[in-house]
Structure formats: C-alpha cells, structure tokens
Short mmCIF file of C-alpha atoms and ligand atoms in Angstrom, two decimals:
data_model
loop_
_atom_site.label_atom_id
_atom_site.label_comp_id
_atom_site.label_asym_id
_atom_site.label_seq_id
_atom_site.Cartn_x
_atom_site.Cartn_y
_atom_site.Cartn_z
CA UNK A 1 -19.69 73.42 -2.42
CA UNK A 2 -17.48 76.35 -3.75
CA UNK A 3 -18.93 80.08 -3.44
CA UNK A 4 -18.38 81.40 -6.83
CA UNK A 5 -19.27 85.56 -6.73
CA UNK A 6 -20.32 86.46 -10.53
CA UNK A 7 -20.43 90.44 -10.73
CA UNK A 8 -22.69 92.50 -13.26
CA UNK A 9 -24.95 89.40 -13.73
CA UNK A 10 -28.05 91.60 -14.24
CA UNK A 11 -26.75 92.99 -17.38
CA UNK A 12 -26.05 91.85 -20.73
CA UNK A 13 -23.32 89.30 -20.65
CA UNK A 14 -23.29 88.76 -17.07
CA UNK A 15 -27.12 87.38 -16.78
CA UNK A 16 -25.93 84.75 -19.82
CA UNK A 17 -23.09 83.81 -17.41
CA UNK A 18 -25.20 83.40 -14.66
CA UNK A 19 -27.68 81.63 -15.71
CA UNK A 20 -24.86 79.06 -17.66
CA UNK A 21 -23.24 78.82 -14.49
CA UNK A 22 -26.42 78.28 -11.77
CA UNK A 23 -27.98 75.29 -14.58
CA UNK A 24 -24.83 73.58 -15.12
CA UNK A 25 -22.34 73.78 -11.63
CA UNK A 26 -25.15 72.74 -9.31
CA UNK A 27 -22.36 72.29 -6.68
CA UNK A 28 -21.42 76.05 -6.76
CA UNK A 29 -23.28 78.52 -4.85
CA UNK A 30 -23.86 81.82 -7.79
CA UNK A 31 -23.55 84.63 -5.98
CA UNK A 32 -24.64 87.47 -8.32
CA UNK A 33 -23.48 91.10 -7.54
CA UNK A 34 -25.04 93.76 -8.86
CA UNK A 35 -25.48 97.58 -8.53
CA UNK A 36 -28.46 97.81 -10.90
CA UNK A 37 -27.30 100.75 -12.74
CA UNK A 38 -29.07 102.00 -15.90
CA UNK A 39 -27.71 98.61 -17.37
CA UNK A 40 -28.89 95.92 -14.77
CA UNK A 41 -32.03 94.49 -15.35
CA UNK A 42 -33.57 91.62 -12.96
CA UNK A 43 -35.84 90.63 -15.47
CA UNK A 44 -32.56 89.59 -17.27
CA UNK A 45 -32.28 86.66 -15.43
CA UNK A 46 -35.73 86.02 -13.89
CA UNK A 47 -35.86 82.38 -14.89
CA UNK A 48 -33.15 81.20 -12.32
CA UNK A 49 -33.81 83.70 -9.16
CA UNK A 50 -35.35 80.77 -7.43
CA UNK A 51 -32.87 78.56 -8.08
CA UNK A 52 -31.33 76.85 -4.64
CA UNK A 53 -27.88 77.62 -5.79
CA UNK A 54 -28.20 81.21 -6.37
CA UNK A 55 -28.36 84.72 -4.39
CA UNK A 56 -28.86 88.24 -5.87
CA UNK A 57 -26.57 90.93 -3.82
CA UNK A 58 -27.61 94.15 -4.84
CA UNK A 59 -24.21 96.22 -4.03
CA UNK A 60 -21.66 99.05 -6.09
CA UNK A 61 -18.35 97.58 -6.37
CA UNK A 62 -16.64 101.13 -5.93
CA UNK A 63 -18.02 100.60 -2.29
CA UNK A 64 -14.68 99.17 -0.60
CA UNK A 65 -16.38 98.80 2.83
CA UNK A 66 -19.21 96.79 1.91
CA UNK A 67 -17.15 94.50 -0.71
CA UNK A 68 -14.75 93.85 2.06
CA UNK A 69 -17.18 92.87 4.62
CA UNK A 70 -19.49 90.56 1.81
CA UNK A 71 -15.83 88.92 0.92
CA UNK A 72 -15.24 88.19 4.50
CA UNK A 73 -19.16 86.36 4.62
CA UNK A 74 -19.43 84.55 2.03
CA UNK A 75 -15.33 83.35 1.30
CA UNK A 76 -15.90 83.35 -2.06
CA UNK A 77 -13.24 80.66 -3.73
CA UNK A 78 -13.71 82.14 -7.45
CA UNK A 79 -14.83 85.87 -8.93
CA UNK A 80 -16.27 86.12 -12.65
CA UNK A 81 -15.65 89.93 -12.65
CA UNK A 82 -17.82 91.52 -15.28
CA UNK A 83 -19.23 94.42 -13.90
CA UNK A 84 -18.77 97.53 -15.61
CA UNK A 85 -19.58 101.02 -17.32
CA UNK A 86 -19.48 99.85 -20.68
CA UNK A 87 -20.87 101.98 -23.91
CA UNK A 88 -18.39 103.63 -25.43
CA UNK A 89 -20.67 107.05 -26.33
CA UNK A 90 -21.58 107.32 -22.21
CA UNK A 91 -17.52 107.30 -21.50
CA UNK A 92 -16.88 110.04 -24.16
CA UNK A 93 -19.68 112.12 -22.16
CA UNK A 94 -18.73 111.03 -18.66
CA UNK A 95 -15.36 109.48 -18.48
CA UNK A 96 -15.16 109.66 -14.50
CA UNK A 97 -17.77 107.19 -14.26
CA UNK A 98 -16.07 104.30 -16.52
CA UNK A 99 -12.58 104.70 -14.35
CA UNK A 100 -14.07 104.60 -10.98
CA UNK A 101 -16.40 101.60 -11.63
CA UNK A 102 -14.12 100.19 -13.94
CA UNK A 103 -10.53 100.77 -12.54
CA UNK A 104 -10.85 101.84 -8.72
CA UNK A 105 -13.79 99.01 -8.84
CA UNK A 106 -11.82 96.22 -9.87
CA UNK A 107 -9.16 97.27 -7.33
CA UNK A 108 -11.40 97.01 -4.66
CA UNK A 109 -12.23 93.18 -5.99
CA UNK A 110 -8.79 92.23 -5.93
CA UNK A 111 -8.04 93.95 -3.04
CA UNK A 112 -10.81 92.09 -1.04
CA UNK A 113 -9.60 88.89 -2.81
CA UNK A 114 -5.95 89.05 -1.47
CA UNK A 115 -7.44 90.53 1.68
CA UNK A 116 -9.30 86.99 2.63
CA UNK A 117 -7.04 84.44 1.38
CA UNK A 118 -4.04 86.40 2.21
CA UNK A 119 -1.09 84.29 0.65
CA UNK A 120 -3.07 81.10 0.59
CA UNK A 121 -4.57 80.72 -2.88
CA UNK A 122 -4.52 77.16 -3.91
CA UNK A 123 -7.74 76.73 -6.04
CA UNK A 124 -8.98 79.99 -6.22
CA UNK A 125 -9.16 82.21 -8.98
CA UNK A 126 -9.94 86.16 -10.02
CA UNK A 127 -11.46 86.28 -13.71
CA UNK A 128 -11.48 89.31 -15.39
CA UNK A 129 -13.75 89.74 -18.28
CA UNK A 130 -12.56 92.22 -20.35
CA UNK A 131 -12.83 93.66 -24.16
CA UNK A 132 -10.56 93.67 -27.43
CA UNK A 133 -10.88 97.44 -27.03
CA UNK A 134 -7.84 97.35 -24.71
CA UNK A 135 -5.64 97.17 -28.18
CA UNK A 136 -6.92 99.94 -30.02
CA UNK A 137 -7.91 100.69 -33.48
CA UNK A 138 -6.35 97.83 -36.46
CA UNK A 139 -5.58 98.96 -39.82
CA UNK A 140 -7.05 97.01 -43.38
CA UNK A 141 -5.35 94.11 -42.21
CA UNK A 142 -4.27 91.91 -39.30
CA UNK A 143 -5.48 90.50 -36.11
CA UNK A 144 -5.61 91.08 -32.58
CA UNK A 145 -3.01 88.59 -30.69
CA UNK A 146 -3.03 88.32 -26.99
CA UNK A 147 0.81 89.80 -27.12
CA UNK A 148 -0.70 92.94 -29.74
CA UNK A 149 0.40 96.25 -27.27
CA UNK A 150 -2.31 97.59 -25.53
CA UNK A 151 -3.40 101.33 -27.31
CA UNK A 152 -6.56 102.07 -25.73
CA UNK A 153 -8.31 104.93 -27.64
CA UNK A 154 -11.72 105.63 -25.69
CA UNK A 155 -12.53 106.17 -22.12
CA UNK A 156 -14.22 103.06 -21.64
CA UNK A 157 -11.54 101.41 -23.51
CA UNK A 158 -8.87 103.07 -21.13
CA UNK A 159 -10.63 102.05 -18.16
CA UNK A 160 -10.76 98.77 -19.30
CA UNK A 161 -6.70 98.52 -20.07
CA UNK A 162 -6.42 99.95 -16.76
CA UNK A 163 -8.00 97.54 -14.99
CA UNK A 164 -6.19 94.50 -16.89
CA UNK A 165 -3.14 96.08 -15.44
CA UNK A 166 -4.26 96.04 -12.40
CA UNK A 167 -5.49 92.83 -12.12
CA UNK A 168 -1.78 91.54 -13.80
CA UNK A 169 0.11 93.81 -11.17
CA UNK A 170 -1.66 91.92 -8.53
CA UNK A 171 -0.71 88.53 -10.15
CA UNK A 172 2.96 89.47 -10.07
CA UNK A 173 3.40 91.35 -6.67
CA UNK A 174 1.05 89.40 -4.65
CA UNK A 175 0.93 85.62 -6.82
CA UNK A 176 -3.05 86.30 -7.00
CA UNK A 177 -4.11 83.60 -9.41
CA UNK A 178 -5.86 85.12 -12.00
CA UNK A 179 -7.10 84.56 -15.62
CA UNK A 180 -8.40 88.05 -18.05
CA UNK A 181 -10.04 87.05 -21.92
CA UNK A 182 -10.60 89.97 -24.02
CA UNK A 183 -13.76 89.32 -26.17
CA UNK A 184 -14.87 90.86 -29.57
CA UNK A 185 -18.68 92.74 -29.63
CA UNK A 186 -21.72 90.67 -28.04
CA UNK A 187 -25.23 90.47 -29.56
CA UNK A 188 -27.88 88.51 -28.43
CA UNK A 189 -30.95 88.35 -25.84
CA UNK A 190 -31.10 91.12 -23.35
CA UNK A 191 -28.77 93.72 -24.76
CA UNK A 192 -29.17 97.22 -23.57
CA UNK A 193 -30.79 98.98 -26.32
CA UNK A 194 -28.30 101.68 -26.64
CA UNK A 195 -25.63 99.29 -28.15
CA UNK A 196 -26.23 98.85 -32.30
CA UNK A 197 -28.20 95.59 -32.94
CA UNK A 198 -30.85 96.12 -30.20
CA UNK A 199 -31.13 99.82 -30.96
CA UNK A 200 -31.60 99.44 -34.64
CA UNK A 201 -34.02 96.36 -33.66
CA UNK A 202 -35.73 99.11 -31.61
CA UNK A 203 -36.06 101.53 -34.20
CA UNK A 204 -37.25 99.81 -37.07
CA UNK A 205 -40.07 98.23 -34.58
CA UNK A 206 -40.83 101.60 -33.94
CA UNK A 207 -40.69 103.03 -37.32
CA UNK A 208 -37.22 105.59 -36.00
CA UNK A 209 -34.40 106.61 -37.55
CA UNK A 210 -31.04 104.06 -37.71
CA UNK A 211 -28.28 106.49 -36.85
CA UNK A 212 -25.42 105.63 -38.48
CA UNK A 213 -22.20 106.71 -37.20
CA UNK A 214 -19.99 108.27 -40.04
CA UNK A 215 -19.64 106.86 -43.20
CA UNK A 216 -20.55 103.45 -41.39
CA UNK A 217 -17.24 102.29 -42.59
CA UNK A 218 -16.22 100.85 -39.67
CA UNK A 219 -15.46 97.42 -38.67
CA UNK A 220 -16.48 94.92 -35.87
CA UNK A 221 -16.05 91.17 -35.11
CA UNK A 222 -19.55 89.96 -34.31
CA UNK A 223 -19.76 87.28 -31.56
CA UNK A 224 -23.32 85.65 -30.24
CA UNK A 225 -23.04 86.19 -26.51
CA UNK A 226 -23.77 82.65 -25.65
CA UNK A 227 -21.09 81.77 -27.23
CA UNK A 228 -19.17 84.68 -24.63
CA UNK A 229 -20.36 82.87 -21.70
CA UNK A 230 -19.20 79.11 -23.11
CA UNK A 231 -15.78 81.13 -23.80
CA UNK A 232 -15.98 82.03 -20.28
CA UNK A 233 -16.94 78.63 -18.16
CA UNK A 234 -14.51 77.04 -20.42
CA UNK A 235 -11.69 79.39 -19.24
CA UNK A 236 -12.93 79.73 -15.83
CA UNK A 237 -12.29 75.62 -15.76
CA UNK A 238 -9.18 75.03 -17.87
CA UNK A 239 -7.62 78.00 -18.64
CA UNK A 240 -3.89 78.71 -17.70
CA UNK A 241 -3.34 80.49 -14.94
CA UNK A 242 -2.42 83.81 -15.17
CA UNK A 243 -2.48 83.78 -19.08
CA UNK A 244 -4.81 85.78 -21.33
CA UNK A 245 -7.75 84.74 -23.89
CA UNK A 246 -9.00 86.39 -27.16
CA UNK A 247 -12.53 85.42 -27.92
CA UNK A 248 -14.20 86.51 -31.22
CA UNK A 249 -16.41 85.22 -34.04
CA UNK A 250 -13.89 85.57 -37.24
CA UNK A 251 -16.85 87.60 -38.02
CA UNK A 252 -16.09 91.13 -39.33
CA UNK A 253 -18.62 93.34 -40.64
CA UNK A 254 -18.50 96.75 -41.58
CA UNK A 255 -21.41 98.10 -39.81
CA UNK A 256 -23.33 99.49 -42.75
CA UNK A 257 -22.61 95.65 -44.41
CA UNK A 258 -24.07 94.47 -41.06
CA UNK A 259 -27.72 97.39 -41.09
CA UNK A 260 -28.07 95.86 -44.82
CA UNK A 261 -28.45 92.30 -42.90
CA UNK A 262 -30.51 93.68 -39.70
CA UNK A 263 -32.97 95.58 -42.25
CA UNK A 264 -33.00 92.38 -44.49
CA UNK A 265 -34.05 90.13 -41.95
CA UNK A 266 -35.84 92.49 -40.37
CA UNK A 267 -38.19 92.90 -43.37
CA UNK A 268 -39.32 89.38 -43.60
CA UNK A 269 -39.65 89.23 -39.98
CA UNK A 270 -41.82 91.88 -39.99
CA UNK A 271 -43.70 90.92 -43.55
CA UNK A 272 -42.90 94.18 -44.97
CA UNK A 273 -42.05 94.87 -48.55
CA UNK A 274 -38.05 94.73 -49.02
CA UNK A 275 -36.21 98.10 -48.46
CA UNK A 276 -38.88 99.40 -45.63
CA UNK A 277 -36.38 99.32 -43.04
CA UNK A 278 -33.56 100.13 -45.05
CA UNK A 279 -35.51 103.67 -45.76
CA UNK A 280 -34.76 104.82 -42.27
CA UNK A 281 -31.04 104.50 -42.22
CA UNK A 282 -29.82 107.94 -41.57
CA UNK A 283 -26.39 109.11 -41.53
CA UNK A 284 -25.74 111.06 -38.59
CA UNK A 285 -21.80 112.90 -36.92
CA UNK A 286 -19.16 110.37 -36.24
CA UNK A 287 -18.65 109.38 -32.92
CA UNK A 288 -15.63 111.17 -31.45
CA UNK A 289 -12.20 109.20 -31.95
CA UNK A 290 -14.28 106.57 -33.57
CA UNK A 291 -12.15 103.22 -33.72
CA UNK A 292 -11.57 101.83 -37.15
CA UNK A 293 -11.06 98.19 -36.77
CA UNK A 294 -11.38 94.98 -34.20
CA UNK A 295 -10.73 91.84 -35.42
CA UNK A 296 -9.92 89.40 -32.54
CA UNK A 297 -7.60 86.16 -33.35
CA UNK A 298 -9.02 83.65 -31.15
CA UNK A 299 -6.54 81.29 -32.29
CA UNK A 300 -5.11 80.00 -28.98
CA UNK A 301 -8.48 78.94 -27.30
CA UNK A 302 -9.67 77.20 -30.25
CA UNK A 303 -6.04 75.27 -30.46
CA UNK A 304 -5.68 75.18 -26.24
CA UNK A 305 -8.84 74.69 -25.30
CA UNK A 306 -11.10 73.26 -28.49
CA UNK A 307 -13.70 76.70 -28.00
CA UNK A 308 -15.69 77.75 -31.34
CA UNK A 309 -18.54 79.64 -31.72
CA UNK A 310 -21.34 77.27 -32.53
CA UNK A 311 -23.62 79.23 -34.51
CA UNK A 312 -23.20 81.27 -37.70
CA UNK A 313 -23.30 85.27 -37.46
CA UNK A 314 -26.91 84.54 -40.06
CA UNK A 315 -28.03 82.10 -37.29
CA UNK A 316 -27.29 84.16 -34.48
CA UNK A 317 -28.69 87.18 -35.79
CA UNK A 318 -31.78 85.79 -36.89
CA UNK A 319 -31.98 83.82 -33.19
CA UNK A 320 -31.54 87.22 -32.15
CA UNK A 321 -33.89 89.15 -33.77
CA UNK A 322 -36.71 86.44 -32.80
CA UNK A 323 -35.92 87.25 -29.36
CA UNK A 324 -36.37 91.16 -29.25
CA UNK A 325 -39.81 90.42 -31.22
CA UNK A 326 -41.20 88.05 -29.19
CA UNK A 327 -40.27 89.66 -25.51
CA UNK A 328 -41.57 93.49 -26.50
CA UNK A 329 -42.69 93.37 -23.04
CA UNK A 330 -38.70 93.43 -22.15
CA UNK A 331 -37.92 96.10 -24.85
CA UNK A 332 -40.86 98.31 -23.83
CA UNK A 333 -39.72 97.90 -20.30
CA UNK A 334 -36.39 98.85 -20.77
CA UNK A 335 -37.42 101.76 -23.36
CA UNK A 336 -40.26 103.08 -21.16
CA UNK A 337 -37.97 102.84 -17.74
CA UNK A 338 -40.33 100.38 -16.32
CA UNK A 339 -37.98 97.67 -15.82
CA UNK A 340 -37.03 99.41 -12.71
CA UNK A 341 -40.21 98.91 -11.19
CA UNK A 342 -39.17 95.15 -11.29
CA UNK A 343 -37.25 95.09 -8.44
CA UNK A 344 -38.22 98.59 -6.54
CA UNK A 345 -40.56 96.69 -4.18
CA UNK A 346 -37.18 94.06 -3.22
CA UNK A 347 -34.50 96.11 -3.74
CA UNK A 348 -34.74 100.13 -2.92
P1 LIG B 401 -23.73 95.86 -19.33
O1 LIG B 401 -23.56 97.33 -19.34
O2 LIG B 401 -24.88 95.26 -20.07
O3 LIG B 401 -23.84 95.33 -17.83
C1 LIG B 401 -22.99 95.79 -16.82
C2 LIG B 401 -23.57 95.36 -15.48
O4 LIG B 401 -22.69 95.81 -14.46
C3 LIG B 401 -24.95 95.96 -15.19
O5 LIG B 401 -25.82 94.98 -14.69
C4 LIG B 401 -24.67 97.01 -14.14
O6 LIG B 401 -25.75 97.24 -13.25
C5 LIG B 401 -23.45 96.44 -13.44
N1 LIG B 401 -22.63 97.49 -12.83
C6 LIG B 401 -22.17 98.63 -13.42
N2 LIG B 401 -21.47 99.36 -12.54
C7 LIG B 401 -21.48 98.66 -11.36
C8 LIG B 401 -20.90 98.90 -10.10
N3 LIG B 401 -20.21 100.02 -9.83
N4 LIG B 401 -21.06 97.96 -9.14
C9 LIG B 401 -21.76 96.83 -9.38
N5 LIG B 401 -22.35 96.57 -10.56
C10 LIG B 401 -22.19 97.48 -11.55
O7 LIG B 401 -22.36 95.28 -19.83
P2 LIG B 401 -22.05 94.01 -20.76
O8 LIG B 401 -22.13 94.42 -22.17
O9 LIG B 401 -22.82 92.86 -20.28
O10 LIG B 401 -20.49 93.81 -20.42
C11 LIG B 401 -20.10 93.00 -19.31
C12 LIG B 401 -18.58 92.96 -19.24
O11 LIG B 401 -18.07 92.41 -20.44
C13 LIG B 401 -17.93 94.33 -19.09
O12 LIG B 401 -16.84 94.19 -18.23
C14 LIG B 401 -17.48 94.68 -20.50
O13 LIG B 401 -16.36 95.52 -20.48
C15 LIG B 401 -17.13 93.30 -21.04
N6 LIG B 401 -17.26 93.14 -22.51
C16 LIG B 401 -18.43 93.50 -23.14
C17 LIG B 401 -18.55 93.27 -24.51
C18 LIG B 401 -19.82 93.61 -25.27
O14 LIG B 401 -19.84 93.50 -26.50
N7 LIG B 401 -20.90 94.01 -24.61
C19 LIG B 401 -17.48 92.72 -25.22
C20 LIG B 401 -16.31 92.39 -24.52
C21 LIG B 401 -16.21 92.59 -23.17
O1 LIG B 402 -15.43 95.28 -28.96
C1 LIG B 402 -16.00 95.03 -27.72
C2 LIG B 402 -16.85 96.20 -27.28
O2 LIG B 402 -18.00 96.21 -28.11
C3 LIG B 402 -17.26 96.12 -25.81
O3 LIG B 402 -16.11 96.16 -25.00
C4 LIG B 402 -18.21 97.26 -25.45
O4 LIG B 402 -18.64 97.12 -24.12
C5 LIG B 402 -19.40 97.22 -26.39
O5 LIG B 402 -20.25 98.31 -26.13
C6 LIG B 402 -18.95 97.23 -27.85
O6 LIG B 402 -18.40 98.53 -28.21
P1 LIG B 402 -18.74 99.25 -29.60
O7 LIG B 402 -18.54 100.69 -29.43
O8 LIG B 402 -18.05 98.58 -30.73
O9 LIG B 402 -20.32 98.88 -29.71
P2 LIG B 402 -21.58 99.75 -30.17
O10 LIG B 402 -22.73 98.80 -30.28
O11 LIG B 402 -21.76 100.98 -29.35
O12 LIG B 402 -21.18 100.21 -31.64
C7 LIG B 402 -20.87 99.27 -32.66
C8 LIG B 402 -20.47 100.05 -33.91
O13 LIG B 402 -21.65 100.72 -34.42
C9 LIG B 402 -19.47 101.16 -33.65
O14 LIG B 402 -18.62 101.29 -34.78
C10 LIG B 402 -20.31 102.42 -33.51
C11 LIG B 402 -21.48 102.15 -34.44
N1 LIG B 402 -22.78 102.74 -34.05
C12 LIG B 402 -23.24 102.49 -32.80
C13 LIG B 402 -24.43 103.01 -32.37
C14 LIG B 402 -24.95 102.78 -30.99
C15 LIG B 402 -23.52 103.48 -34.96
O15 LIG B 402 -23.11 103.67 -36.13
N2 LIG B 402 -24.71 104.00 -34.55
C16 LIG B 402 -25.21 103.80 -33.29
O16 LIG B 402 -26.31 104.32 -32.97
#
C-alpha cells in the first residue's frame, strides 16, 4: 500500500484526479487535502467519499506546522500537488493571495517532502500540476515547447512560474524527485462558475448577460479535463523524472469562435429558436494585461508516452453542457452559496 496525498481534490481538476486515482489504484491510500476555499466543493467528489481507500483532510497548505506534522503521519510516498488560487481576474484584484497559496504553499509541500524522507527518495515522487500560463502570451503563430522561456504576465500566472522554480530548485539542490506538466484550459463537470464555459452555461440558463472580454479576440487551447487527469496518472506512472510535460487539446479557439459554439449548442439543448442565446452576448472592458495567445505543443507526451485526448472539443463540449443541465442542483448550489452547507456540519 503506498500513501499517495492528492491536494486541491475538492475543486475542479483535482476532484477528476481523485476520483481517477481512488477507482483505478485500489492499492494506494488517496489522501485528499483540501482547504475548501471559495473553489472546493465536497459535493465535487461525493461519489467516492466512502470509498475504503480514501480520506478527506480538510487543511491550508500555507499552514507549515500542520503540513509538517500530517507529512510526518501519514509518510506519504507520492504528492499530486494541485492546490491553488487559480482565476486569473481574482489575482489581478488580490495578487497576495495567489503567491502565498501558490508559491510560499508549494514550498511548504516540498519542504515537508524533503523534511520526511530526508536524502532517501527511491520511489517517491513530488508532482506539480501546473499551467501553460507560466510562458506568457504567443503571437499569430507558434507553439508552446516545454524549453519556450517562461514570461509570466498575470499574478496567477507569476505565482504559478514561481512555484515551478521552486519545485526545480529543490530537484537540483536537494535531488527531490519530481515531475511538473503544464496543461492548456480545462472544461468539463464541476468547474467553478466564474471560469468562461460554466459561467456562460450559467447565464444563458438564467437568461444573463455573456460578458465578453474585449474584442473576444483572444485565443485558448481547449482541453476536456478528463482528459487532464489521464495526462496526469499517466505521468505520475511513467513520466521521466525530473522532466516537464505540455498537455493540451490542439484545440484553439478564439473565444468569441468558441460563445458562437456554447450558444449553438446551447440553443438546441434548450429547444429555443437559433440566435436566443447568442442575443445576450455583451461586450464588456478587457481584462487588464489580457493574454493574447496559448497554444500548448503536447508533442512529447503523445510521442513519449502515447497520451491523446480522446474526445473531440464538439464531443466534449456537448458532454459538458449535458452535465451543467442535468446537475442544476450543483450549479444552484454553487451560485446560491449553499454548497457550503455540504460539509459545515463535518467540517467547521
Ligand atoms: P480550482 O480553483 O477549481 O481548485 C483549487 C482547489 O484548491 C480548491 O478545492 C481549493 O479549495 C483548494 N485550495 C486553494 N487554496 C488552498 C490552500 N491554501 N490550501 C489547500 N487547498 C487550497 O482549480 P483548478 O482549476 O481545479 O486547478 C487545479 C490546478 O491545476 C491548479 O494548480 C491550477 O493552477 C492548475 N491548472 C488549471 C487549469 C484550468 O484550466 N483550470 C489549467 C492548467 C493548470
Ligand atoms: O491556460 C490555463 C489556464 O486557463 C489555467 O491555468 C487557469 O487556472 C484557468 O483559469 C484558465 O485561465 P484563463 O484566464 O484562460 O480562463 P478563463 O476561463 O478565466 O478565461 C478564458 C478566456 O475567456 C480568457 O481569454 C478571458 C475570457 N473571458 C473570461 C471570462 C470569465 C471572457 O471574455 N469573459 C469572462 O467572463
């Protein structure tokens, strides 16, 4: 039995990871740490909490105390380190936030890490998950390599850069085995509804505005989030030590090219005449030191390691949209603040 401790696995791409991880490794003990910020949800990942092989910890990584004395209980062999601050617009208006969580956070994993196996690491591992924000803003053309310099633009992307450096710098000085991937933009079940898909799913449910950044000419490689957390067990498993991952869809859209879509599919789904959702895009300011261009080249773990995505950005979408309808109950929660209540009684 190996004590695997996933962080951030009650929000978005964390509770997909989880629950991968608990169904398939039934050897591995899932230890799930979360602080249940504004992003963790329980209800994420209510299906597995009974599971033999898992544990919920509800605990802040920028806590160095308590993530020193839960490293020194449990001797956890592998960390799947995803918990973060992560919308862009909250780091713009609180920037503190996304480096202490994200930076001084992440050094208190790795420092806990080294801390219990000291020099002894043979078959453990630190994964970082991290973003293709790290490399900045591309131009009309080109790709993001894993050797593209890093030229963070936003807070959040900053603190994320930060915190690969980090996590490499511990690597080097201290031979901490370690593995980072830097994915392109998630969609899929259980996203926040502050980040574009689920918000716009939000608002045309609810007959609001779409708030359009801009001109909406900006682009973004689309990736279905299951597809993420494959990436991730995949690299967790095989991946070369102390190398780095891309992960992305070859899926740009420009993100009016992508509302068209949402509002397309969204009018069928809905059995409304074609154009009703379309009616409520809105163009609204431009968010500040808006990035152009991502467009991850995910190259190397297709030719090292045999990953694809396995469904079609149409597929995906439409998978996705399906979802949000049929658990309003989840979106209402999360809209109305009740999805706190879930875990009040347990947890506070
Ligand atoms: P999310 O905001 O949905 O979830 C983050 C989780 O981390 C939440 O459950 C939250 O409660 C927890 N958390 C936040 N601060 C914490 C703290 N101080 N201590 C303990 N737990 C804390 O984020 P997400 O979209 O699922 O992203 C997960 C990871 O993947 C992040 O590291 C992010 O940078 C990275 N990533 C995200 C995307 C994307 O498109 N969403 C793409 C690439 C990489
Ligand atoms: O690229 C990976 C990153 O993708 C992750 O590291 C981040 O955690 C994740 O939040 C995401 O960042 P983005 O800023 O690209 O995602 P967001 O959904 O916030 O915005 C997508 C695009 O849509 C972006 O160009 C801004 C625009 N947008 C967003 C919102 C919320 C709008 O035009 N209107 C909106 O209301």
């Amino acid at each position: 039995m190996k004590n695997i401790l996933i962080t951030g696995g009650a929000g978005f791409i964390g509770a997909h990871v989880v629950r991968l991880f608990v169904t398939n490794y039934p050897k591995y003990h899932i230890y799930n740490l979360d602080a249940l910020t504004y992003a963790g949800n329980l209800e994420n990942i209510a299906d597995i909490s009974d599971a033999p092989n898992y544990t919920f910890v509800k605990g802040n990584i920028k806590d160095i105390d308590f993530i020193n004395t839960l490293f020194q209980e449990h001797k956890f062999d592998g960390v799947i380190h995803l918990a973060a601050e992560s919308h862009v617009d909250r780091s713009i208006t609180n920037p503190n936030d996304f480096i202490e969580t994200n930076v001084l956070g992440t050094a208190n994993l790795l420092n806990a890490f080294r801390d219990l196996w000291k020099d002894n690491f043979e078959d453990k591992l630190f994964y970082h998950v991290s973003t293709d924000e790290v490399y900045g803003s591309l131009g009309k053309t080109g790709l993001f390599t894993e050797t593209t310099s890093y030229d963070p633009q936003s807070p959040y992307a900053a603190s994320k850069a930060a915190s690969d450096h980090v996590v490499r710098s511990f690597g080097n000085t201290y031979k901490l085995p370690f593995v980072i991937s830097n994915c392109s933009n998630n969609y899929g079940a259980n996203q926040f509804p502050e980040k574009l898909i689920p918000l716009f799913i939000h608002n045309i449910r609810t007959g609001k505005n779409l708030p359009v950044y801009g001109d909406g000419n900006y682009t973004r490689d689309w990736l279905f989030v299951e597809d993420h957390a494959k990436a991730i067990d995949l690299i967790f498993h095989k991946g070369k030590l102390a190398d780095t991952y891309n992960i992305g869809g070859f899926n740009e859209w420009t993100n009016l090219n992508l509302i068209k879509v949402l509002c397309e599919q969204m009018d069928i789904k809905l059995n409304q005449p074609e154009g009703t959702s379309a009616k409520l895009i809105t163009f609204v300011k431009d968010r500040a030191g808006h990035d152009k261009r991502y467009a991850i080249d995910a190259t190397k773990l297709n030719k090292e390691l045999g990953w694809k995505p396995s469904v079609t950005f149409e597929e995906g979408l439409s998978k996705t949209i399906d979802w949000y309808l049929k658990n309003e109950q989840w979106l209402n929660n999360v809209t109305s603040g009740a999805y706190k209540d879930y875990y009040k009684e347990m947890y506070e």
